[in-house]
Coordinates of C-alpha atoms and ligand atoms in Angstrom, one line a residue:
X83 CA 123.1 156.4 85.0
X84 CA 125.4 157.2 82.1
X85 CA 126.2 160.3 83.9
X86 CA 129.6 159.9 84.3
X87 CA 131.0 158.4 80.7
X88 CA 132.0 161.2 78.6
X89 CA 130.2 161.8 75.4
X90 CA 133.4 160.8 73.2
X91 CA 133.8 157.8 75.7
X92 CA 130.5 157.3 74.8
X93 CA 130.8 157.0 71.1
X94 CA 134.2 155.5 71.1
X95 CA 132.7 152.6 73.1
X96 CA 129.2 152.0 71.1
X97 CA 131.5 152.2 68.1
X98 CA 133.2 148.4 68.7
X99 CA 129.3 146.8 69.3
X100 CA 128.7 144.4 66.1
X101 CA 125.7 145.5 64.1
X102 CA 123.0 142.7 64.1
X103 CA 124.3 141.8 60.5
X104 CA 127.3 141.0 61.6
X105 CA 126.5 139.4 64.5
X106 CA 123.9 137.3 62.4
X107 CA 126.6 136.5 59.8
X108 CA 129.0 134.6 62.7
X109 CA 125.5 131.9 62.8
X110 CA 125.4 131.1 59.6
X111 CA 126.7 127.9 59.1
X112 CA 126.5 127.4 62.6
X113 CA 124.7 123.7 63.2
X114 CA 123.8 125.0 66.5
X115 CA 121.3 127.2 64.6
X116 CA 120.0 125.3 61.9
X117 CA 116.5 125.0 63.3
X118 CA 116.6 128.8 64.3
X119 CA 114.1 130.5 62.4
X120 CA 115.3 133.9 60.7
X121 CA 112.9 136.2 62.2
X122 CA 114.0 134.7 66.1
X123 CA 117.8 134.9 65.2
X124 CA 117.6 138.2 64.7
X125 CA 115.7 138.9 67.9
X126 CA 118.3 137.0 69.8
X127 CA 121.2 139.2 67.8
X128 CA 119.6 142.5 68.6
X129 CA 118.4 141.3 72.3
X130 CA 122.5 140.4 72.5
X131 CA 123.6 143.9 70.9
X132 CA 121.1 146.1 73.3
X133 CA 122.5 144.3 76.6
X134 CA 126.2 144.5 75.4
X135 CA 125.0 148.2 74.7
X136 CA 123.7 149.0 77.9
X137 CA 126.6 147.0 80.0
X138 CA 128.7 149.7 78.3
X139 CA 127.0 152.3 79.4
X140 CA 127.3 152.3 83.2
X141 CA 130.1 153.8 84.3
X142 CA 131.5 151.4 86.1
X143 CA 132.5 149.2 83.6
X144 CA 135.8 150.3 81.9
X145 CA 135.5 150.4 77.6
X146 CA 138.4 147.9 77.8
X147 CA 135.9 145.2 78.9
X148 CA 134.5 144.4 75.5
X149 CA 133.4 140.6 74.9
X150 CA 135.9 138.5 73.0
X151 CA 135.0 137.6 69.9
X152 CA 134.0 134.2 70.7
X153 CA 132.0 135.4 73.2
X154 CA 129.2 136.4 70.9
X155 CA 128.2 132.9 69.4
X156 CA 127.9 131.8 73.0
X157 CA 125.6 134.8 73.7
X158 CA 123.5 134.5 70.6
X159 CA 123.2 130.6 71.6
X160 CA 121.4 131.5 75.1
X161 CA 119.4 134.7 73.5
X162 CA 118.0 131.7 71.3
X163 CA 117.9 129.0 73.8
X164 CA 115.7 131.8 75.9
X165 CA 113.5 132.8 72.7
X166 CA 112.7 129.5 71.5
X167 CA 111.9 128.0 75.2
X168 CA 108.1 127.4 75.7
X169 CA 106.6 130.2 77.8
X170 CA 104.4 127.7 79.4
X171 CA 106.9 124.8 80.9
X172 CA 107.5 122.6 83.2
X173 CA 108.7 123.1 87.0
X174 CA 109.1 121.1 89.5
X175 CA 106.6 121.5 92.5
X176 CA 109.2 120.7 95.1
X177 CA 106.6 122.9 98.1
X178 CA 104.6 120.0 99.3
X179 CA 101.5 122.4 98.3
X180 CA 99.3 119.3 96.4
X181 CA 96.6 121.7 94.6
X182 CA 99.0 124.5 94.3
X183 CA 97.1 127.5 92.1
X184 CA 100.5 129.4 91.0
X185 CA 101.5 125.8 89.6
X186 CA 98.9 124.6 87.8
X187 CA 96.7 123.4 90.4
X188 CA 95.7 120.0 90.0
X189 CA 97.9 117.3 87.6
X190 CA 95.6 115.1 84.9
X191 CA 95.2 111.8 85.2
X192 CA 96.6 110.1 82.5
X193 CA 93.5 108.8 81.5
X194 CA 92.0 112.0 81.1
X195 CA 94.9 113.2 79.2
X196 CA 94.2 110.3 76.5
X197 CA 90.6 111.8 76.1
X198 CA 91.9 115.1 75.4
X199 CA 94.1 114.0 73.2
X200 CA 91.4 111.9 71.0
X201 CA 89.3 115.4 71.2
X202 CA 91.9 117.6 69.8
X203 CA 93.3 115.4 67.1
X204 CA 90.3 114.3 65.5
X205 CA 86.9 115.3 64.9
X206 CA 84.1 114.3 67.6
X207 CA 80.7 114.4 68.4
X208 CA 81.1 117.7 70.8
X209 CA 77.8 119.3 69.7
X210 CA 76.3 116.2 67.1
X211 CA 73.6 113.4 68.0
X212 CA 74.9 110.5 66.5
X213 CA 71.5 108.8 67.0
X214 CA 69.5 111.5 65.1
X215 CA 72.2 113.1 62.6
X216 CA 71.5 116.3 64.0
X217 CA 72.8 119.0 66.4
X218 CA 73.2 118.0 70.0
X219 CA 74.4 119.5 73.6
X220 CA 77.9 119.6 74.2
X221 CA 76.9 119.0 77.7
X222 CA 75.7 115.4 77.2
X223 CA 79.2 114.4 77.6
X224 CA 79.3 114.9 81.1
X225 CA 75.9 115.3 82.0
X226 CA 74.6 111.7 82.9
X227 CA 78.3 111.1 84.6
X228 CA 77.9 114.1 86.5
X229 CA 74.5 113.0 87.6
X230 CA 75.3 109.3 88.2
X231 CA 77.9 110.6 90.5
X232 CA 76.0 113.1 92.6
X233 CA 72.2 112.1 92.6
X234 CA 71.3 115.5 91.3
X235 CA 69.1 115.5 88.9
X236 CA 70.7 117.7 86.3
X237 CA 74.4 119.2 85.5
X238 CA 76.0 122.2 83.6
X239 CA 79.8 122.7 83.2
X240 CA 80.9 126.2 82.8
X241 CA 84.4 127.5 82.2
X242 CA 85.6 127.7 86.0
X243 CA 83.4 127.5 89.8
X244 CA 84.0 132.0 89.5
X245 CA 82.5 131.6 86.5
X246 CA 79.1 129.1 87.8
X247 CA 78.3 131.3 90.8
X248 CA 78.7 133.9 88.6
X249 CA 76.1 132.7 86.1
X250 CA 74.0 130.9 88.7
X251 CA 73.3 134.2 90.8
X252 CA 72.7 136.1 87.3
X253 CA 70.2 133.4 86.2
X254 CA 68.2 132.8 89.9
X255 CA 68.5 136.5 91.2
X256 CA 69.5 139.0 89.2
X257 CA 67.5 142.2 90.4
X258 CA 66.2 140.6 93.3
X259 CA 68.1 139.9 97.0
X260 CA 70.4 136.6 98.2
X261 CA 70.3 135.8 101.6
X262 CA 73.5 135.2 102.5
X263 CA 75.6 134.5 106.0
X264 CA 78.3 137.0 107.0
X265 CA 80.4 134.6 107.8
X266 CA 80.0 133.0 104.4
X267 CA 81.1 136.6 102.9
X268 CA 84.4 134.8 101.5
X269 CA 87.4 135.8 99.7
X270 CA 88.8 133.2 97.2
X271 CA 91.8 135.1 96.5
X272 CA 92.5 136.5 92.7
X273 CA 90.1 139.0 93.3
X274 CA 86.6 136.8 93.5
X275 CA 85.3 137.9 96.4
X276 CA 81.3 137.1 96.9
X277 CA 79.8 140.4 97.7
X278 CA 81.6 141.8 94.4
X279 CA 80.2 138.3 92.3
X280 CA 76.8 139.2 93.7
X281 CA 77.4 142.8 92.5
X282 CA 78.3 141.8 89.3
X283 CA 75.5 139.2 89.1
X284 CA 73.3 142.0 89.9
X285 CA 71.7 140.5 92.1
X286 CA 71.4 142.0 95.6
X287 CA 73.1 141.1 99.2
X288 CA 71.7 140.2 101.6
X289 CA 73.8 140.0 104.6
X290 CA 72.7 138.1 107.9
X291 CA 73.8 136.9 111.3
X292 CA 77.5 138.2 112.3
X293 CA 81.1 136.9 111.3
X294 CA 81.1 133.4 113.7
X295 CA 78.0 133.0 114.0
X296 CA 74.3 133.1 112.4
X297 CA 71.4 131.3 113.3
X298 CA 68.2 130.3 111.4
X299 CA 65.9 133.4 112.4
X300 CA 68.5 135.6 111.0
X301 CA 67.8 134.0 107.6
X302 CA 64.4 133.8 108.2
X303 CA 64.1 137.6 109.3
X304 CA 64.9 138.4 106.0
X305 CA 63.0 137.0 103.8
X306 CA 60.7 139.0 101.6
X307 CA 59.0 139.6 98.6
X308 CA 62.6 140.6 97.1
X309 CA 64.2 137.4 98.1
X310 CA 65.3 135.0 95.6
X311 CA 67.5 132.8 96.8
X312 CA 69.4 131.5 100.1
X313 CA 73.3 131.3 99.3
X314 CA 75.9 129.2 101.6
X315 CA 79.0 129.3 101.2
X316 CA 81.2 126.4 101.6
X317 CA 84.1 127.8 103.8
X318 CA 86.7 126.1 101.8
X319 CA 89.9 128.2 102.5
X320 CA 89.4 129.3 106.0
X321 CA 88.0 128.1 109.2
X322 CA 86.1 129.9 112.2
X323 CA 86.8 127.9 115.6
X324 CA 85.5 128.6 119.3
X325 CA 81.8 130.5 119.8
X326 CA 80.6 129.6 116.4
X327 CA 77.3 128.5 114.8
X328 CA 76.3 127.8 111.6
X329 CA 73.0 127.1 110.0
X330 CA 73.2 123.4 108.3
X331 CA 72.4 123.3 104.9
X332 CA 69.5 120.9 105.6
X333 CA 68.0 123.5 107.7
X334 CA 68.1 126.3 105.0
X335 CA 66.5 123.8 102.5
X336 CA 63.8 123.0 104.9
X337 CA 63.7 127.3 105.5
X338 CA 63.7 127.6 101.7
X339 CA 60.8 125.2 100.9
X340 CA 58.7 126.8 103.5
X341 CA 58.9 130.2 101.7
X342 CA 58.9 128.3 98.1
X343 CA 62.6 130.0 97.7
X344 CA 65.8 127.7 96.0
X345 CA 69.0 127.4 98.0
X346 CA 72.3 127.4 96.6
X347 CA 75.5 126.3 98.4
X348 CA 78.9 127.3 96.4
X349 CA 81.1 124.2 97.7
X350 CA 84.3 125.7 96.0
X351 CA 86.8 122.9 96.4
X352 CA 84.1 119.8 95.6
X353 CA 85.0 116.5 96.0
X354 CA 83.1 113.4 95.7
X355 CA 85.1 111.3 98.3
X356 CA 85.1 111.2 101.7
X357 CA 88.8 112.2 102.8
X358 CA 87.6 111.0 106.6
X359 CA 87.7 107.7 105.4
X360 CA 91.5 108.3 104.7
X361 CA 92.6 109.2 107.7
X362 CA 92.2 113.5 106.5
X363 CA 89.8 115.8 107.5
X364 CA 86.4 115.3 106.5
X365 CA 85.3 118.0 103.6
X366 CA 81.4 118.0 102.7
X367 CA 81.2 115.7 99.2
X368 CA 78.9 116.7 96.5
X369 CA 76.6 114.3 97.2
X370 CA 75.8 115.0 100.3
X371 CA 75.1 118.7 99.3
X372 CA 72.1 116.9 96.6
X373 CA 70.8 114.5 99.2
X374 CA 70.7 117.9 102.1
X375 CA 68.3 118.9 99.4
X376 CA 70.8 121.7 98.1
X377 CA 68.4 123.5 94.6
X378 CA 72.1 124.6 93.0
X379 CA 75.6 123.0 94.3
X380 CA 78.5 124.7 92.5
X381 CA 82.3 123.3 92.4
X382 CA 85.7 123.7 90.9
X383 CA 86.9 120.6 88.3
X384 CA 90.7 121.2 89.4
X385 CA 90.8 121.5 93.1
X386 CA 89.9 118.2 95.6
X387 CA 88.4 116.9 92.2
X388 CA 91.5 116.7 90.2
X389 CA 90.1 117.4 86.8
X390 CA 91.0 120.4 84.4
X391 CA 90.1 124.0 85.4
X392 CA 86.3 124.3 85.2
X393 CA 82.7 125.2 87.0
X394 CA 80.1 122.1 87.7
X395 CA 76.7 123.2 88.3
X396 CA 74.6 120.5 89.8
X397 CA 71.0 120.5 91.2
X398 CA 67.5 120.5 90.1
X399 CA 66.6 120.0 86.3
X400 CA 64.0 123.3 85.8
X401 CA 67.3 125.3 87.6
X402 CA 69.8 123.9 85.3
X403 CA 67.9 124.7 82.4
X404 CA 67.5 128.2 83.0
X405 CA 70.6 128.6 83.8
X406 CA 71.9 126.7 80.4
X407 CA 69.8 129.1 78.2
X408 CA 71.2 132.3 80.0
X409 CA 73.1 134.3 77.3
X410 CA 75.9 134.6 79.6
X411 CA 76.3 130.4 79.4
X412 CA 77.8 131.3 75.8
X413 CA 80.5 133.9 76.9
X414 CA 81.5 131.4 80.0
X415 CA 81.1 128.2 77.8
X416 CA 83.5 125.0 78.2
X417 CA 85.9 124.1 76.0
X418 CA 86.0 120.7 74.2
X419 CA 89.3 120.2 75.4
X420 CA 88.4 120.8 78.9
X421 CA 85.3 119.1 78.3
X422 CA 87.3 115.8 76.9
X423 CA 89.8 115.8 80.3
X424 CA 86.7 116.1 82.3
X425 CA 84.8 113.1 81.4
X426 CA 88.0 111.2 81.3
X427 CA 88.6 112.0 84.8
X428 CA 84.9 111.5 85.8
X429 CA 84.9 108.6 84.2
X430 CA 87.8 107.1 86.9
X431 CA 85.5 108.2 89.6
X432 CA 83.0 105.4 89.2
X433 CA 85.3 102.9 91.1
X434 CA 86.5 105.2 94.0
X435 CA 89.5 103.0 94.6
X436 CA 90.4 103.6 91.0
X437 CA 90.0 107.3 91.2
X438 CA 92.4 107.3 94.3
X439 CA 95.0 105.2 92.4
X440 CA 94.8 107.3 88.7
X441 CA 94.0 110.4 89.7
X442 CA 97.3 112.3 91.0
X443 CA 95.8 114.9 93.2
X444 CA 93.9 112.2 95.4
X445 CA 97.1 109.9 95.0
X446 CA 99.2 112.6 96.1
X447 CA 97.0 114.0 98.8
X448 CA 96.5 110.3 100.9
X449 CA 100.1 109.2 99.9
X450 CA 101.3 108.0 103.2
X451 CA 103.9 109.3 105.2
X452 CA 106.0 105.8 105.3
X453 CA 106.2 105.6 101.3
X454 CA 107.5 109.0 101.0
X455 CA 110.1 108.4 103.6
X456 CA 112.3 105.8 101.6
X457 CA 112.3 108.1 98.9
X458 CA 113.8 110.9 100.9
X459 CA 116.4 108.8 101.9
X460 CA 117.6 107.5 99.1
X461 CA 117.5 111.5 97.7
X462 CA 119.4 112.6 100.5
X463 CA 122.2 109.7 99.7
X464 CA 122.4 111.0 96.2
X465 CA 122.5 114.5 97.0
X466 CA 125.0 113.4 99.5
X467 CA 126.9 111.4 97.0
X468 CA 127.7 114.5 95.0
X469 CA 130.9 114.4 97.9
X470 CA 130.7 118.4 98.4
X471 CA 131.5 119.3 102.2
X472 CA 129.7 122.9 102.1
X473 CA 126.3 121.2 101.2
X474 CA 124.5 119.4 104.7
X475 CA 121.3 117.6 104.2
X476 CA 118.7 116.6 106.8
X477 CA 115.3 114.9 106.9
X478 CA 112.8 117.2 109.1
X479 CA 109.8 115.4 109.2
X480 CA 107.4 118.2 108.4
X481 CA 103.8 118.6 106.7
X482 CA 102.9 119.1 102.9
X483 CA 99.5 121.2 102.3
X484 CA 96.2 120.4 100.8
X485 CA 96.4 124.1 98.8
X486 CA 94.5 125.5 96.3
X487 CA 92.1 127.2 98.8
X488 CA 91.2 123.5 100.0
X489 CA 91.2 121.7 103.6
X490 CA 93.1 124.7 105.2
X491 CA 93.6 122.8 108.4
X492 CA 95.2 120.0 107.1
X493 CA 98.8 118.8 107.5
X494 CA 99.9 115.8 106.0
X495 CA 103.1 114.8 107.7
X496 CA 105.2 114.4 105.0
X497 CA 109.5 113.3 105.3
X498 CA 111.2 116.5 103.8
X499 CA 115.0 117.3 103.4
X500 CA 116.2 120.2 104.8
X501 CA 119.2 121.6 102.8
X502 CA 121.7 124.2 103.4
X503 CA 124.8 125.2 101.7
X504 CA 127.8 127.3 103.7
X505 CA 128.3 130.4 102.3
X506 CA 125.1 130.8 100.6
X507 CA 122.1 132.4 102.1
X508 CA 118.9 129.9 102.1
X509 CA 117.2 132.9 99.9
X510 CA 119.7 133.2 96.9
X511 CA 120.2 129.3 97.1
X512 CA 115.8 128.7 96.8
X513 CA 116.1 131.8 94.0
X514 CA 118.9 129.7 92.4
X515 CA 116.8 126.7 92.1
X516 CA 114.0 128.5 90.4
X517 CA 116.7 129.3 87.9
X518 CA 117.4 125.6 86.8
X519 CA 116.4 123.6 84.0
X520 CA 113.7 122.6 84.8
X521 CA 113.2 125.3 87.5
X522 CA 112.8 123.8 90.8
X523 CA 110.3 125.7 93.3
X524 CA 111.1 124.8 96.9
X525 CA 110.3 127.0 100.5
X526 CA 112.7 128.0 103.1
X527 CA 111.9 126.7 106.4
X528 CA 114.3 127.9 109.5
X529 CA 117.3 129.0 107.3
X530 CA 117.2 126.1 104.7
X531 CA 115.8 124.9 101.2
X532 CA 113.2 122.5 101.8
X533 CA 112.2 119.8 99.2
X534 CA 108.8 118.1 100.1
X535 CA 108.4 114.7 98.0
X536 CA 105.2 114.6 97.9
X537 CA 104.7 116.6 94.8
X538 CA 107.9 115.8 93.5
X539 CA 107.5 112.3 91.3
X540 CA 110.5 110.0 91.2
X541 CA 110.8 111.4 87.9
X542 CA 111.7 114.9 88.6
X543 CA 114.7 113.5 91.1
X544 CA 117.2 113.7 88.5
X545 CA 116.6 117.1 87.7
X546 CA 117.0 118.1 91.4
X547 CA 120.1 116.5 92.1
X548 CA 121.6 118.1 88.9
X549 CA 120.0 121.5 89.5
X550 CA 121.7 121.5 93.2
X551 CA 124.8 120.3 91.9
X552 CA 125.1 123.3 89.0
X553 CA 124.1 125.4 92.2
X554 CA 127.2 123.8 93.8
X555 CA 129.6 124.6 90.6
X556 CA 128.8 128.1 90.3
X557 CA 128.9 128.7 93.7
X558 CA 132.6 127.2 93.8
X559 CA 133.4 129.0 90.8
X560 CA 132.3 132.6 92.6
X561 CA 134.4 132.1 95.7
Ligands
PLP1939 C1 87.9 128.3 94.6 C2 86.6 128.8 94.9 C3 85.8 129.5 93.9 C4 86.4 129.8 92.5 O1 86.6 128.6 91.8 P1 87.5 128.6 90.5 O2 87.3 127.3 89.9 O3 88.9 128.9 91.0 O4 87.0 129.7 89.6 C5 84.6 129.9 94.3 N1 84.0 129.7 95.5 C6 84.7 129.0 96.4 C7 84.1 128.8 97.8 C8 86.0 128.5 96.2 O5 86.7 127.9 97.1

């Protein structure tokens, strides 16, 4: 790279670079950083030094173009500024994607967040019976809920639904087969893919019927002496139309107590509502699974269910047990945090109207298209009010996403805005976005930015009409 400065130009240029110490002495006294711990301020200075130093280097940059003097402060300020912002943050979800996994999946309900909050700061009863002064479960705090809920007769949390299949296969086959559909053979994404949890579980596949479809002989046909357990697989993420069939859970139960085997069904997304009765597409609940007859029902806490990340285990009492007492309960165990945002958000489902009001991924996923619409009109007037003639904004009525690996057929018309900006490409304006404070994560649709209101809360507004209009500045600024 450096190929073409000499090795005197070299020198004669790393010679004017501050050292750290000096660099660190132009802070001190500095209010800006007061609060700047030692160890981070030097960071920043030699993080500043080391990209001076390698700007230097390239041979397109004359050695005239040193920084000013006053330039360093300035660059020591956003070396800090980028050292001492959380890793973790804040963005806003401008993609219409509801359960999106790369952002965090599913938002808390406030409610919950006030039970995690009680958990963490003070101490609780996590693993203590209060009524006999002596150890208890840590399960008992969502145990009953979780059974009041689905009818099932018992419940087990694990750390996430990868993590429940994972333990239930290990606990009700390991060593032995699983009958399982081919067209059930599911990829989740992230790497879980069924046959390889089976493998891991070892517990052997048993693959029947074809791709679309798979009839009740084929399970039967392979049952055996090895068999241990019928799987189904919820298709959750995908969907197989036209010359399909499909064995009803009902109808493997009915197979499975015939031949004295349990069946499990892996329901992935889980919900406990019926989005039919919302106008959405209808997505098997939890409780229907238990009343089918379903031995082991599986689910995620933060997709459709809008709790924190975790792995529900529901189904018949001797089942849960074993699987509770498996060593491998231990290295996937729950953590009281998660366990505390959990019940809270449980605890909202016992009025279902309540749980669609408090709990933001079922307020978000049957918001209606004529609330959101208002909103996007009064954004586009303020965007529009920002009076800059380059920047055109349209409302494309398009459709926001279930996500997270949930209802894949659904599209929920949502009011979106369309923006585009003349002179800069709909790819380096969405990448500029991502840049803002707080970043702003939109898609490009047909050549322009597009911000979906439904996972944006009137709260994050502000921050996109002042991220677009930075966007606008600089842009000026380079032309
Ligand atoms: C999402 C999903 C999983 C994995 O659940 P996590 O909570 O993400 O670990 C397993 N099975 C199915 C069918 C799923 O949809």
């Amino acid at each position: 790279m450096d190929a073409d400065v000499s090795p005197e130009e070299r020198q004669e240029r790393l010679r004017r670079l501050p050292a750290v110490d000096r660099l660190l002495e132009t802070a001190r006294g500095n209010p800006d950083f007061a609060d700047v711990p030692p160890a981070v301020l030097t960071r920043a200075a030699r993080e500043v030094i080391d990209a001076e130093r390698r700007r230097l280097l390239r041979p397109e940059v004359s050695g005239e173009e040193l920084p000013a003097s006053a330039l360093w402060p300035q660059r020591l300020r956003e070396a800090v500024g980028r050292l001492m912002r959380p890793n973790l943050r804040r963005v806003v979800n401008a993609t219409g994607v509801v359960i999106h996994t790369n952002l965090g999946r599913s938002l808390l309900a406030e409610a919950a967040l006030a039970r995690v909050q009680e958990a963490a700061l003070h101490y609780s009863n996590l693993e203590y019976d209060l009524e006999g002064g002596k150890r208890g479960s840590r399960y008992t705090a969502v145990r009953d809920l979780l059974c009041e809920i689905t009818g099932a007769e018992d419940a087990l949390v694990v750390n996430n639904n990868a993590g429940a299949v994972l333990i239930s296969l290990e606990t009700l086959a390991r060593g032995r087969e699983v009958v399982v559909s081919r067209g059930d053979l599911v990829e989740i994404g992230g790497s879980f893919r069924i046959p390889e949890v089976m493998a891991k579980s070892g517990a052997r596949l048993r693959e029947v019927g074809t791709t679309n479809r798979t009839h009740r002989r084929d399970y039967e046909s392979a049952l055996g002496a090895e068999t241990a357990l019928l799987l189904k697989v919820h298709w959750s993420n995908y969907s197989i139309v036209g010359f399909t069939a499909q064995v009803p859970l009902a109808d493997l139960v009915a197979l499975g107590r015939r031949h004295g085997l349990p069946v499990m069904e892996d329901l992935g997304s889980g919900t406990f509502i019926d989005f039919s009765r919302y106008g959405l597409l209808k997505e098997p609940t939890v409780q229907e699974s238990v009343a089918a007859g379903a031995d082991i029902v599986t689910f995620s806490g933060d997709k459709l269910l809008g709790g924190p990340q975790a792995g529900i285990i529901v189904g018949r009492r001797e089942l849960i047990e074993a699987i509770r007492r498996n060593p491998l309960n231990r290295a996937l165990r729950i953590d009281k945090l998660t366990l505390a945002a959990l019940e809270g958000t449980l605890r909202l489902y016992r009025d279902e109207a309540e749980a669609v009001r408090r709990i933001p991924t079922l307020r978000l996923l049957t918001e209606r298209e004529e609330t959101l619409l208002p909103r996007a009109e009064a954004l586009r007037e303020r965007l529009a009010a920002l009076g800059d003639p380059r920047l055109t904004v349209e409302i494309r009525r398009l459709s926001s996403k279930a996500g997270g690996g949930s209802l894949p057929l659904l599209d929920l018309p949502s009011p979106c805005l369309g923006l585009r900006v003349q002179g800069l490409p709909a790819h380096r304006f969405e990448s500029a976005l991502r840049r803002s404070e707080p970043p702003i994560i939109a898609r490009i649709e047909e050549e322009a930015v597009i911000f979906d209101l439904r996972t944006v809360p009137p709260e994050d507004e502000e921050g996109i009409v002042a991220g677009v209009a930075r966007i606008l500045r600089e842009v000026a600024s380079c032309a």
